[in-house]
Amino acid sequence: MRTDQYQGHDYYLMDELLTEEHKLVRDAARAWVKKEVSPIIEDAFEQGKFPRHLVNGLAEIGAFGPYIPVEYGGAGLDQISYGLIMQELERCDSGLRSTASVQSSLVMYPIWRYGSEEQKQKYLPKLASGEMIGCFGLTEPDFGSNPGGMVTNFKEDGDHIILNGAKMWISNAPFADIAVVWAKSEEGRIHGLVVERGMEGFTTPTMHGKWSLRASDTGELVFDNVRVPKANILPERSGLGAPLSCLDSARYGIAWGAIGAALDCYDSALRYSMERTQFDRPIGGFQLQQKKLAEMITEITKAQLLTFRVGQLREEGRATSAQISMAKRNNVNMALEIAREARQIHGAMGITNEYPIMRHMMNLESVITYEGTHDIHLLITGMDITGENAFK
Ligand code: TGC
Ligand code: FAD
């Protein structure tokens, strides 16, 4: 096992734009990751299991609901702090960040934004402390990029609803205590509801065989005539816009997270290029390797600036969905390209688990697909600038 020597890279002095609180939050997340996660992450990835004992630590660094108000158990931080936490988690592993993103943006966020006061009191403090883990069920076997076509549905039955259908590719599903599920009413309107583990007819089979995001558990959600109290329906918003607004929050976190993965690959490649000697000099002295490294830090720096600005706009409530899409798409693609280049700089060693590169690369193949694929985000930008919908 190699020591985690990561130190962070800040070519344009972005730290000067951060408050003391931002730096404290980031440094606490980084220190926790180095101490508790870096030593075990390669094993977890190989075993294909999320290390569940990390839940308490994630809660302690504020990774569950960073921006949820303190009155509901959240950390009451701003959007930049949320982003910085996601960056530090994904610097270690996208699966670690996934677990936190889902809990924060896809479970706590919809309950906070669209839930009743009773629902907020019942679920949010336990989700913030990690006593409860949640998952988010939007994608179905036949409806991925087009979630509006979903077939999961419910019928009314007195003070309950009867839920039928299935969701797949659901992060955290195998061990989640609750699922925020999106389903159609008899009128065909999409609603969010909280389904609890233990409700009869509700199962969460694990999905196996992933070569990516192996340190995150992924599963299905199967609903076979599940009786859910009507009190579990999120009352404050319905329609496809409700789940899509949650995705805005998660996609924003991913934009920051991807910078973390890219920084880790760059950090490792830079160090390796100075340590590895060929033809009697460090390979970092050759122009071709310098080109790779220089382009990496240029792309990372551009992404840091873009993402910080989206963070400011989001904090002011002014970031548009299309702006967030651009940041998610740009940064994940940037990180994947950097992982591929960093792999080459490491030569044969780059394919081993002595270095984090292949793990990041494999993880990023999921990140570029979930929360809206690379192409879907391009079409979102295309629609935003032309007014023409090229999806349908
Ligand atoms: P469309 O007709 O365009 O929109 C329907 C309604 O939604 C509104 N809307 C949004 N609202 C808030 N935020 C957004 N980002 C929104 N995008 C659209 C829109 O204004 C409209 O409102 P209204 O009032 O007029 O009804 O919908 P469409 O069916 O044409 O689809 C548009 C499209 C393709 C962009 C959308 O469906 C989409 O984003 N597809 C990608 C699906 C996706 O990202 N799935 C992610 C699943 S969750 C996940 O991957 C978690 S991974 C977690 C992890 O492990 O980290
Ligand atoms: P498809 O929609 O079938 O797309 C296949 C290809 O067609 C893509 O390249 C896409 O860009 C392209 N395409 C589709 N439509 C168009 C179009 N109109 N124009 C041009 N090209 C198009 N979902 C959840 O709900 N909750 C989760 O927690 C969750 N976690 C996930 C974890 C992992 C590890 C993964 C891999 C996925 C997860 N997902 C989750 C699902 C994820 O959001 C979907 O995989 C994603 O939205 C894409 O759907 P799809 O895989 O069905 O691909």
Short mmCIF file of C-alpha atoms and ligand atoms in Angstrom, two decimals:
data_model
loop_
_atom_site.label_atom_id
_atom_site.label_comp_id
_atom_site.label_asym_id
_atom_site.label_seq_id
_atom_site.Cartn_x
_atom_site.Cartn_y
_atom_site.Cartn_z
CA MET A 1 0.00 0.00 0.00
CA ARG A 2 1.40 3.43 -0.96
CA THR A 3 1.10 6.45 1.33
CA ASP A 4 -1.39 9.03 0.13
CA GLN A 5 0.91 11.97 -0.67
CA TYR A 6 -1.72 14.17 -2.32
CA GLN A 7 -1.34 17.88 -1.54
CA GLY A 8 -3.73 19.71 -3.87
CA HIS A 9 -2.88 21.95 -6.82
CA ASP A 10 -3.96 25.57 -7.13
CA TYR A 11 -2.33 27.13 -10.19
CA TYR A 12 -4.47 30.27 -10.27
CA LEU A 13 -4.49 30.86 -6.50
CA MET A 14 -8.13 29.90 -6.16
CA ASP A 15 -7.65 29.52 -2.42
CA GLU A 16 -7.64 33.32 -2.21
CA LEU A 17 -11.30 33.21 -3.27
CA LEU A 18 -12.20 30.83 -0.45
CA THR A 19 -13.30 31.85 3.05
CA GLU A 20 -11.66 30.45 6.18
CA GLU A 21 -14.72 28.23 6.60
CA HIS A 22 -14.35 26.83 3.08
CA LYS A 23 -10.72 25.95 3.76
CA LEU A 24 -11.51 24.37 7.12
CA VAL A 25 -14.26 22.24 5.61
CA ARG A 26 -12.06 21.15 2.71
CA ASP A 27 -9.06 20.40 4.86
CA ALA A 28 -11.14 18.38 7.33
CA ALA A 29 -12.55 16.30 4.46
CA ARG A 30 -9.08 15.83 2.98
CA ALA A 31 -7.57 14.77 6.30
CA TRP A 32 -10.36 12.29 6.98
CA VAL A 33 -10.07 10.81 3.48
CA LYS A 34 -6.31 10.38 3.82
CA LYS A 35 -6.57 8.74 7.24
CA GLU A 36 -9.66 6.58 6.85
CA VAL A 37 -10.30 5.94 3.17
CA SER A 38 -7.07 6.03 1.17
CA PRO A 39 -5.62 3.01 3.02
CA ILE A 40 -8.64 0.81 2.23
CA ILE A 41 -10.01 2.10 -1.06
CA GLU A 42 -8.13 -0.25 -3.39
CA ASP A 43 -9.35 -3.27 -1.38
CA ALA A 44 -12.93 -2.00 -1.37
CA PHE A 45 -12.76 -1.49 -5.13
CA GLU A 46 -11.36 -4.98 -5.66
CA GLN A 47 -13.98 -6.54 -3.41
CA GLY A 48 -16.73 -4.57 -5.14
CA LYS A 49 -18.27 -3.29 -1.92
CA PHE A 50 -18.90 0.09 -0.34
CA PRO A 51 -17.11 0.11 3.05
CA ARG A 52 -20.15 0.75 5.22
CA HIS A 53 -18.13 1.59 8.32
CA LEU A 54 -17.29 4.90 6.57
CA VAL A 55 -20.84 6.18 7.01
CA ASN A 56 -20.18 7.72 10.43
CA GLY A 57 -17.06 9.50 9.23
CA LEU A 58 -18.88 10.86 6.19
CA ALA A 59 -21.54 12.25 8.51
CA GLU A 60 -18.90 13.78 10.80
CA ILE A 61 -17.19 15.72 8.00
CA GLY A 62 -20.60 17.09 6.95
CA ALA A 63 -20.82 15.12 3.70
CA PHE A 64 -24.49 14.24 4.30
CA GLY A 65 -26.54 17.34 3.59
CA PRO A 66 -23.79 19.98 3.75
CA TYR A 67 -26.21 22.76 2.75
CA ILE A 68 -29.27 21.44 4.57
CA PRO A 69 -30.15 23.84 7.43
CA VAL A 70 -28.84 22.99 10.88
CA GLU A 71 -32.41 22.81 12.25
CA TYR A 72 -32.85 19.62 10.20
CA GLY A 73 -29.47 18.18 11.19
CA GLY A 74 -27.59 19.43 8.13
CA ALA A 75 -24.29 21.31 8.27
CA GLY A 76 -25.83 24.61 7.10
CA LEU A 77 -22.88 25.27 4.78
CA ASP A 78 -22.90 27.09 1.46
CA GLN A 79 -22.69 25.67 -2.05
CA ILE A 80 -18.93 26.16 -2.35
CA SER A 81 -18.35 24.14 0.82
CA TYR A 82 -20.63 21.42 -0.54
CA GLY A 83 -18.57 21.40 -3.74
CA LEU A 84 -15.27 21.28 -1.90
CA ILE A 85 -16.40 18.25 0.13
CA MET A 86 -17.44 16.45 -3.06
CA GLN A 87 -14.08 17.34 -4.63
CA GLU A 88 -12.15 15.83 -1.72
CA LEU A 89 -14.26 12.66 -1.68
CA GLU A 90 -13.94 12.06 -5.41
CA ARG A 91 -10.23 12.86 -5.23
CA CYS A 92 -10.13 9.53 -3.45
CA ASP A 93 -12.87 7.64 -5.31
CA SER A 94 -15.98 8.48 -7.34
CA GLY A 95 -17.91 5.78 -5.48
CA LEU A 96 -17.28 7.48 -2.17
CA ARG A 97 -18.55 10.76 -3.61
CA SER A 98 -21.53 8.95 -5.13
CA THR A 99 -22.66 7.68 -1.77
CA ALA A 100 -22.52 11.20 -0.36
CA SER A 101 -24.10 12.85 -3.45
CA VAL A 102 -27.04 10.52 -3.43
CA GLN A 103 -27.64 10.96 0.29
CA SER A 104 -27.34 14.76 0.11
CA SER A 105 -28.71 15.85 -3.24
CA LEU A 106 -31.02 13.06 -4.23
CA VAL A 107 -32.52 12.03 -0.88
CA MET A 108 -32.16 14.89 1.61
CA TYR A 109 -32.64 17.62 -0.99
CA PRO A 110 -36.05 16.42 -2.30
CA ILE A 111 -37.31 15.80 1.24
CA TRP A 112 -36.13 19.24 2.29
CA ARG A 113 -37.47 21.03 -0.81
CA TYR A 114 -40.66 19.09 -1.46
CA GLY A 115 -41.43 17.24 1.76
CA SER A 116 -43.94 18.09 4.51
CA GLU A 117 -42.69 19.38 7.87
CA GLU A 118 -43.41 15.93 9.36
CA GLN A 119 -41.35 14.23 6.64
CA LYS A 120 -38.46 16.64 7.18
CA GLN A 121 -38.49 16.04 10.94
CA LYS A 122 -38.78 12.30 10.51
CA TYR A 123 -36.05 11.71 7.96
CA LEU A 124 -33.57 14.60 7.65
CA PRO A 125 -31.79 14.43 11.03
CA LYS A 126 -31.29 10.66 10.70
CA LEU A 127 -30.02 11.02 7.14
CA ALA A 128 -27.61 13.78 8.20
CA SER A 129 -26.17 11.66 11.01
CA GLY A 130 -25.88 8.56 8.84
CA GLU A 131 -28.29 6.66 11.08
CA MET A 132 -30.35 6.28 7.92
CA ILE A 133 -29.08 5.84 4.35
CA GLY A 134 -31.19 6.70 1.34
CA CYS A 135 -31.26 6.06 -2.40
CA PHE A 136 -32.97 7.71 -5.37
CA GLY A 137 -35.03 5.74 -7.87
CA LEU A 138 -35.59 7.47 -11.19
CA THR A 139 -33.99 5.27 -13.87
CA GLU A 140 -35.88 2.20 -15.11
CA PRO A 141 -34.78 -0.68 -17.31
CA ASP A 142 -36.39 0.93 -20.39
CA PHE A 143 -36.14 4.61 -19.37
CA GLY A 144 -32.68 6.02 -18.69
CA SER A 145 -32.07 9.28 -20.54
CA ASN A 146 -35.81 9.62 -20.96
CA PRO A 147 -37.13 9.31 -17.39
CA GLY A 148 -40.41 10.98 -18.35
CA GLY A 149 -41.44 7.68 -19.99
CA MET A 150 -41.28 5.77 -16.67
CA VAL A 151 -43.81 3.02 -16.10
CA THR A 152 -43.51 2.64 -12.31
CA ASN A 153 -46.94 3.67 -11.06
CA PHE A 154 -49.29 3.82 -8.11
CA LYS A 155 -53.00 3.58 -7.49
CA GLU A 156 -54.87 5.07 -4.56
CA ASP A 157 -56.24 2.76 -1.89
CA GLY A 158 -57.78 4.72 0.99
CA ASP A 159 -55.03 6.39 2.98
CA HIS A 160 -52.41 4.31 1.13
CA ILE A 161 -51.16 3.94 -2.41
CA ILE A 162 -50.25 0.66 -4.11
CA LEU A 163 -46.91 0.91 -5.88
CA ASN A 164 -45.78 -1.31 -8.77
CA GLY A 165 -42.76 -1.26 -11.07
CA ALA A 166 -38.98 -1.43 -10.97
CA LYS A 167 -35.99 0.88 -10.96
CA MET A 168 -32.46 -0.13 -11.89
CA TRP A 169 -28.92 1.20 -11.58
CA ILE A 170 -29.71 2.65 -8.18
CA SER A 171 -26.70 3.74 -6.08
CA ASN A 172 -26.88 2.71 -2.40
CA ALA A 173 -30.01 0.61 -3.06
CA PRO A 174 -28.71 -2.65 -1.55
CA PHE A 175 -28.30 -1.17 1.92
CA ALA A 176 -30.53 1.89 1.89
CA ASP A 177 -33.09 2.28 4.66
CA ILE A 178 -35.31 4.48 2.49
CA ALA A 179 -35.75 5.17 -1.21
CA VAL A 180 -37.02 8.40 -2.75
CA VAL A 181 -38.93 6.91 -5.66
CA TRP A 182 -40.45 8.68 -8.66
CA ALA A 183 -43.66 7.10 -9.93
CA LYS A 184 -46.74 8.00 -11.95
CA SER A 185 -50.20 8.48 -10.45
CA GLU A 186 -53.36 7.17 -12.13
CA GLU A 187 -53.51 10.52 -13.95
CA GLY A 188 -49.97 9.96 -15.28
CA ARG A 189 -48.42 12.72 -13.12
CA ILE A 190 -44.95 12.03 -11.63
CA HIS A 191 -44.71 12.19 -7.82
CA GLY A 192 -41.90 11.55 -5.36
CA LEU A 193 -42.53 9.18 -2.47
CA VAL A 194 -40.53 7.74 0.36
CA VAL A 195 -40.49 3.95 0.40
CA GLU A 196 -39.06 2.35 3.53
CA ARG A 197 -37.13 -0.91 3.76
CA GLY A 198 -39.36 -3.53 5.29
CA MET A 199 -42.52 -2.49 3.44
CA GLU A 200 -44.03 -5.68 2.09
CA GLY A 201 -43.32 -6.29 -1.61
CA PHE A 202 -40.28 -3.97 -1.69
CA THR A 203 -36.92 -5.60 -2.53
CA THR A 204 -33.50 -4.24 -3.51
CA PRO A 205 -31.47 -6.86 -5.39
CA THR A 206 -27.77 -6.03 -5.79
CA MET A 207 -26.44 -5.55 -9.33
CA HIS A 208 -23.18 -7.42 -9.97
CA GLY A 209 -20.54 -7.41 -12.68
CA LYS A 210 -19.62 -3.70 -12.72
CA TRP A 211 -16.09 -2.80 -13.82
CA SER A 212 -16.68 0.75 -12.65
CA LEU A 213 -17.68 2.41 -9.39
CA ARG A 214 -16.94 -0.85 -7.63
CA ALA A 215 -16.61 0.78 -4.21
CA SER A 216 -20.24 1.90 -4.46
CA ASP A 217 -23.15 -0.52 -4.11
CA THR A 218 -25.65 -0.46 -6.97
CA GLY A 219 -28.95 -2.27 -7.10
CA GLU A 220 -32.51 -2.48 -8.31
CA LEU A 221 -35.67 -1.34 -6.57
CA VAL A 222 -38.55 -3.74 -7.15
CA PHE A 223 -42.10 -2.84 -6.11
CA ASP A 224 -44.66 -5.60 -6.11
CA ASN A 225 -47.95 -4.17 -4.83
CA VAL A 226 -46.16 -2.19 -2.10
CA ARG A 227 -48.62 -0.42 0.23
CA VAL A 228 -47.15 2.99 1.00
CA PRO A 229 -48.95 5.48 3.30
CA LYS A 230 -50.16 8.56 1.42
CA ALA A 231 -48.30 10.51 4.09
CA ASN A 232 -45.07 9.38 2.37
CA ILE A 233 -45.81 11.29 -0.85
CA LEU A 234 -43.72 14.47 -1.14
CA PRO A 235 -46.53 17.06 -1.26
CA GLU A 236 -44.87 20.23 -2.43
CA ARG A 237 -44.05 19.48 -6.07
CA SER A 238 -45.01 17.01 -8.79
CA GLY A 239 -44.05 16.55 -12.45
CA LEU A 240 -40.73 15.64 -14.06
CA GLY A 241 -39.25 18.97 -13.02
CA ALA A 242 -39.18 17.75 -9.40
CA PRO A 243 -36.65 14.93 -9.87
CA LEU A 244 -34.77 16.95 -12.49
CA SER A 245 -34.26 19.80 -10.00
CA CYS A 246 -32.66 17.28 -7.60
CA LEU A 247 -30.36 16.25 -10.43
CA ASP A 248 -29.24 19.88 -10.74
CA SER A 249 -27.95 19.70 -7.18
CA ALA A 250 -26.23 16.34 -7.71
CA ARG A 251 -24.76 17.35 -11.09
CA TYR A 252 -23.33 20.47 -9.48
CA GLY A 253 -21.62 18.27 -6.85
CA ILE A 254 -20.29 15.98 -9.58
CA ALA A 255 -18.76 18.96 -11.40
CA TRP A 256 -16.66 19.58 -8.28
CA GLY A 257 -16.06 15.88 -7.69
CA ALA A 258 -14.64 15.33 -11.16
CA ILE A 259 -12.03 18.02 -10.49
CA GLY A 260 -10.97 15.95 -7.49
CA ALA A 261 -10.46 12.83 -9.60
CA ALA A 262 -8.53 14.85 -12.19
CA LEU A 263 -6.34 16.44 -9.49
CA ASP A 264 -5.47 13.03 -8.07
CA CYS A 265 -4.45 11.70 -11.50
CA TYR A 266 -2.41 14.83 -12.21
CA ASP A 267 -0.80 14.75 -8.77
CA SER A 268 0.25 11.14 -9.21
CA ALA A 269 1.48 11.71 -12.79
CA LEU A 270 3.51 14.78 -11.85
CA ARG A 271 5.22 12.99 -8.98
CA TYR A 272 5.85 9.86 -11.04
CA SER A 273 7.31 11.91 -13.90
CA MET A 274 9.92 13.34 -11.54
CA GLU A 275 10.72 9.98 -9.90
CA ARG A 276 10.87 7.77 -12.97
CA THR A 277 14.14 7.91 -14.91
CA GLN A 278 14.61 6.73 -18.49
CA PHE A 279 17.48 7.57 -20.84
CA ASP A 280 19.33 8.96 -17.79
CA ARG A 281 16.85 11.69 -16.86
CA PRO A 282 13.43 11.99 -15.21
CA ILE A 283 10.72 11.41 -17.80
CA GLY A 284 9.22 14.77 -16.67
CA GLY A 285 12.16 16.41 -18.47
CA PHE A 286 11.00 15.20 -21.88
CA GLN A 287 8.87 17.62 -23.90
CA LEU A 288 6.19 15.06 -24.70
CA GLN A 289 5.58 14.31 -21.02
CA GLN A 290 5.63 18.02 -20.16
CA LYS A 291 3.00 18.64 -22.83
CA LYS A 292 0.72 16.11 -21.16
CA LEU A 293 1.29 17.58 -17.68
CA ALA A 294 0.96 21.19 -18.84
CA GLU A 295 -2.30 20.45 -20.64
CA MET A 296 -3.62 18.63 -17.58
CA ILE A 297 -3.06 21.54 -15.20
CA THR A 298 -4.46 23.96 -17.80
CA GLU A 299 -7.69 21.96 -18.09
CA ILE A 300 -7.95 21.52 -14.33
CA THR A 301 -7.47 25.25 -13.79
CA LYS A 302 -10.15 26.10 -16.37
CA ALA A 303 -12.53 23.66 -14.67
CA GLN A 304 -11.77 25.14 -11.24
CA LEU A 305 -12.66 28.63 -12.47
CA LEU A 306 -15.82 27.48 -14.26
CA THR A 307 -17.00 25.51 -11.27
CA PHE A 308 -16.29 28.19 -8.70
CA ARG A 309 -18.40 30.62 -10.74
CA VAL A 310 -21.27 28.12 -11.04
CA GLY A 311 -20.98 27.71 -7.27
CA GLN A 312 -21.34 31.46 -6.73
CA LEU A 313 -24.36 31.55 -9.02
CA ARG A 314 -25.91 28.55 -7.30
CA GLU A 315 -25.37 30.13 -3.90
CA GLU A 316 -27.23 33.22 -5.19
CA GLY A 317 -29.99 31.00 -6.61
CA ARG A 318 -29.11 32.11 -10.14
CA ALA A 319 -27.38 29.07 -11.69
CA THR A 320 -29.47 27.67 -14.52
CA SER A 321 -29.84 23.94 -15.16
CA ALA A 322 -28.04 24.43 -18.47
CA GLN A 323 -25.08 26.10 -16.76
CA ILE A 324 -24.82 23.18 -14.36
CA SER A 325 -25.04 20.73 -17.27
CA MET A 326 -22.13 22.46 -18.97
CA ALA A 327 -19.98 22.20 -15.84
CA LYS A 328 -20.85 18.52 -15.26
CA ARG A 329 -20.18 17.59 -18.88
CA ASN A 330 -16.97 19.58 -19.22
CA ASN A 331 -15.43 18.48 -15.94
CA VAL A 332 -16.18 14.77 -16.16
CA ASN A 333 -14.86 14.60 -19.70
CA MET A 334 -11.81 16.60 -18.63
CA ALA A 335 -11.16 14.20 -15.75
CA LEU A 336 -11.52 11.15 -17.99
CA GLU A 337 -9.09 12.58 -20.55
CA ILE A 338 -6.62 13.38 -17.78
CA ALA A 339 -6.94 9.87 -16.33
CA ARG A 340 -6.10 8.42 -19.76
CA GLU A 341 -3.05 10.68 -20.20
CA ALA A 342 -1.90 10.08 -16.62
CA ARG A 343 -2.12 6.34 -17.24
CA GLN A 344 0.33 6.70 -20.10
CA ILE A 345 2.77 8.75 -18.03
CA HIS A 346 2.84 5.91 -15.48
CA GLY A 347 3.76 3.40 -18.19
CA ALA A 348 3.02 -0.19 -17.17
CA MET A 349 2.73 0.83 -13.53
CA GLY A 350 -0.32 2.86 -14.53
CA ILE A 351 -2.40 -0.25 -15.00
CA THR A 352 -1.75 -1.52 -11.46
CA ASN A 353 -3.46 -0.74 -8.18
CA GLU A 354 -0.20 0.72 -6.90
CA TYR A 355 -1.53 3.95 -8.38
CA PRO A 356 -5.12 5.27 -8.41
CA ILE A 357 -5.25 5.98 -12.15
CA MET A 358 -7.06 2.97 -13.61
CA ARG A 359 -9.56 3.03 -10.75
CA HIS A 360 -10.36 6.69 -11.44
CA MET A 361 -10.56 5.99 -15.16
CA MET A 362 -12.96 3.09 -14.71
CA ASN A 363 -15.06 5.06 -12.22
CA LEU A 364 -15.31 8.06 -14.52
CA GLU A 365 -16.87 5.85 -17.20
CA SER A 366 -19.91 5.69 -14.90
CA VAL A 367 -19.76 9.33 -13.95
CA ILE A 368 -19.81 10.38 -17.61
CA THR A 369 -23.01 8.33 -18.03
CA TYR A 370 -25.00 8.85 -14.84
CA GLU A 371 -26.80 12.03 -13.90
CA GLY A 372 -27.30 12.63 -17.63
CA THR A 373 -24.91 11.28 -20.25
CA HIS A 374 -22.20 13.33 -21.94
CA ASP A 375 -24.39 13.59 -25.03
CA ILE A 376 -27.55 14.49 -23.14
CA HIS A 377 -25.75 17.42 -21.49
CA LEU A 378 -24.51 18.57 -24.87
CA LEU A 379 -28.11 18.56 -26.11
CA ILE A 380 -29.17 20.53 -23.02
CA THR A 381 -26.61 23.22 -23.94
CA GLY A 382 -27.68 23.02 -27.58
CA MET A 383 -31.31 23.57 -26.63
CA ASP A 384 -30.41 26.40 -24.30
CA ILE A 385 -28.51 28.38 -26.93
CA THR A 386 -30.76 27.68 -29.92
CA GLY A 387 -34.17 27.17 -28.35
CA GLU A 388 -34.50 24.00 -30.46
CA ASN A 389 -35.16 20.66 -28.74
CA ALA A 390 -33.00 17.96 -30.37
CA PHE A 391 -33.95 15.20 -27.87
CA LYS A 392 -37.11 14.11 -29.53
P1 TGC B 1 -38.64 18.40 -20.49
O1 TGC B 1 -39.96 18.40 -21.19
O2 TGC B 1 -37.50 19.15 -21.07
O3 TGC B 1 -38.83 18.88 -19.00
C1 TGC B 1 -39.89 18.42 -18.18
C2 TGC B 1 -40.10 19.45 -17.09
O4 TGC B 1 -38.92 19.52 -16.27
C3 TGC B 1 -38.35 20.84 -16.33
N1 TGC B 1 -36.90 20.65 -16.31
C4 TGC B 1 -36.16 20.86 -15.23
N2 TGC B 1 -36.48 21.32 -14.02
C5 TGC B 1 -35.50 21.43 -13.11
N3 TGC B 1 -34.22 21.08 -13.38
C6 TGC B 1 -33.85 20.61 -14.60
N4 TGC B 1 -32.60 20.25 -14.84
C7 TGC B 1 -34.84 20.49 -15.60
N5 TGC B 1 -34.85 20.05 -16.89
C8 TGC B 1 -36.11 20.17 -17.30
C9 TGC B 1 -38.87 21.44 -17.62
O5 TGC B 1 -38.85 22.84 -17.56
C10 TGC B 1 -40.27 20.87 -17.64
O6 TGC B 1 -41.07 21.57 -16.72
P2 TGC B 1 -42.62 21.82 -17.02
O7 TGC B 1 -43.06 22.66 -15.88
O8 TGC B 1 -42.66 22.52 -18.36
O9 TGC B 1 -43.24 20.47 -17.07
O10 TGC B 1 -38.26 16.88 -20.26
P3 TGC B 1 -37.83 15.77 -21.29
O11 TGC B 1 -38.69 14.58 -21.03
O12 TGC B 1 -37.79 16.32 -22.70
O13 TGC B 1 -36.34 15.40 -20.81
C11 TGC B 1 -35.34 16.35 -20.82
C12 TGC B 1 -34.01 15.70 -20.44
C13 TGC B 1 -33.56 14.68 -21.47
C14 TGC B 1 -32.97 16.82 -20.39
C15 TGC B 1 -34.10 15.05 -19.06
O14 TGC B 1 -35.03 14.08 -18.99
C16 TGC B 1 -32.79 14.52 -18.55
O15 TGC B 1 -32.07 15.28 -17.90
N6 TGC B 1 -32.44 13.21 -18.79
C17 TGC B 1 -31.29 12.59 -18.17
C18 TGC B 1 -31.75 11.66 -17.07
C19 TGC B 1 -30.83 11.65 -15.90
O16 TGC B 1 -29.97 12.50 -15.71
N7 TGC B 1 -31.02 10.68 -15.04
C20 TGC B 1 -30.26 10.62 -13.82
C21 TGC B 1 -30.80 9.57 -12.90
S1 TGC B 1 -30.21 9.71 -11.26
C22 TGC B 1 -28.63 9.26 -11.34
O17 TGC B 1 -28.05 9.02 -12.35
C23 TGC B 1 -27.95 9.20 -10.05
S2 TGC B 1 -26.32 8.71 -10.11
C24 TGC B 1 -25.97 9.09 -8.54
C25 TGC B 1 -24.60 8.86 -8.10
O18 TGC B 1 -24.27 7.68 -7.80
O19 TGC B 1 -23.87 9.87 -7.89
P1 FAD B 2 -29.66 5.32 -22.47
O1 FAD B 2 -30.61 6.38 -22.10
O2 FAD B 2 -30.21 4.06 -23.04
O3 FAD B 2 -28.61 5.93 -23.49
C1 FAD B 2 -27.75 5.12 -24.30
C2 FAD B 2 -26.98 6.06 -25.24
O4 FAD B 2 -27.91 6.75 -26.08
C3 FAD B 2 -26.21 7.14 -24.47
O5 FAD B 2 -24.97 7.36 -25.10
C4 FAD B 2 -27.10 8.38 -24.61
O6 FAD B 2 -26.35 9.59 -24.56
C5 FAD B 2 -27.70 8.14 -25.99
N1 FAD B 2 -28.98 8.85 -26.13
C6 FAD B 2 -30.13 8.67 -25.42
N2 FAD B 2 -31.07 9.53 -25.82
C7 FAD B 2 -30.52 10.28 -26.81
C8 FAD B 2 -31.00 11.37 -27.61
N3 FAD B 2 -32.22 11.88 -27.47
N4 FAD B 2 -30.15 11.89 -28.52
C9 FAD B 2 -28.88 11.42 -28.67
N5 FAD B 2 -28.38 10.40 -27.93
C10 FAD B 2 -29.19 9.85 -27.01
N6 FAD B 2 -30.17 6.24 -11.82
C11 FAD B 2 -30.96 6.56 -10.77
O7 FAD B 2 -32.13 6.87 -10.94
N7 FAD B 2 -30.48 6.54 -9.50
C12 FAD B 2 -29.20 6.21 -9.21
O8 FAD B 2 -28.80 6.23 -8.05
C13 FAD B 2 -28.34 5.84 -10.29
N8 FAD B 2 -27.08 5.43 -10.04
C14 FAD B 2 -26.31 4.94 -11.07
C15 FAD B 2 -25.08 4.35 -10.78
C16 FAD B 2 -24.30 3.82 -11.82
C17 FAD B 2 -23.01 3.15 -11.50
C18 FAD B 2 -24.73 3.96 -13.16
C19 FAD B 2 -23.87 3.44 -14.28
C20 FAD B 2 -25.94 4.51 -13.44
C21 FAD B 2 -26.77 5.00 -12.41
N9 FAD B 2 -28.05 5.52 -12.65
C22 FAD B 2 -28.87 5.88 -11.61
C23 FAD B 2 -28.61 5.47 -14.00
C24 FAD B 2 -28.10 6.58 -14.93
O9 FAD B 2 -28.66 7.81 -14.59
C25 FAD B 2 -28.45 6.17 -16.35
O10 FAD B 2 -27.59 5.10 -16.69
C26 FAD B 2 -28.29 7.32 -17.34
O11 FAD B 2 -29.25 8.32 -17.12
C27 FAD B 2 -28.35 6.86 -18.80
O12 FAD B 2 -29.41 5.98 -19.01
P2 FAD B 2 -29.15 4.58 -19.77
O13 FAD B 2 -28.00 3.92 -19.13
O14 FAD B 2 -30.45 3.86 -19.80
O15 FAD B 2 -28.70 4.97 -21.23
#
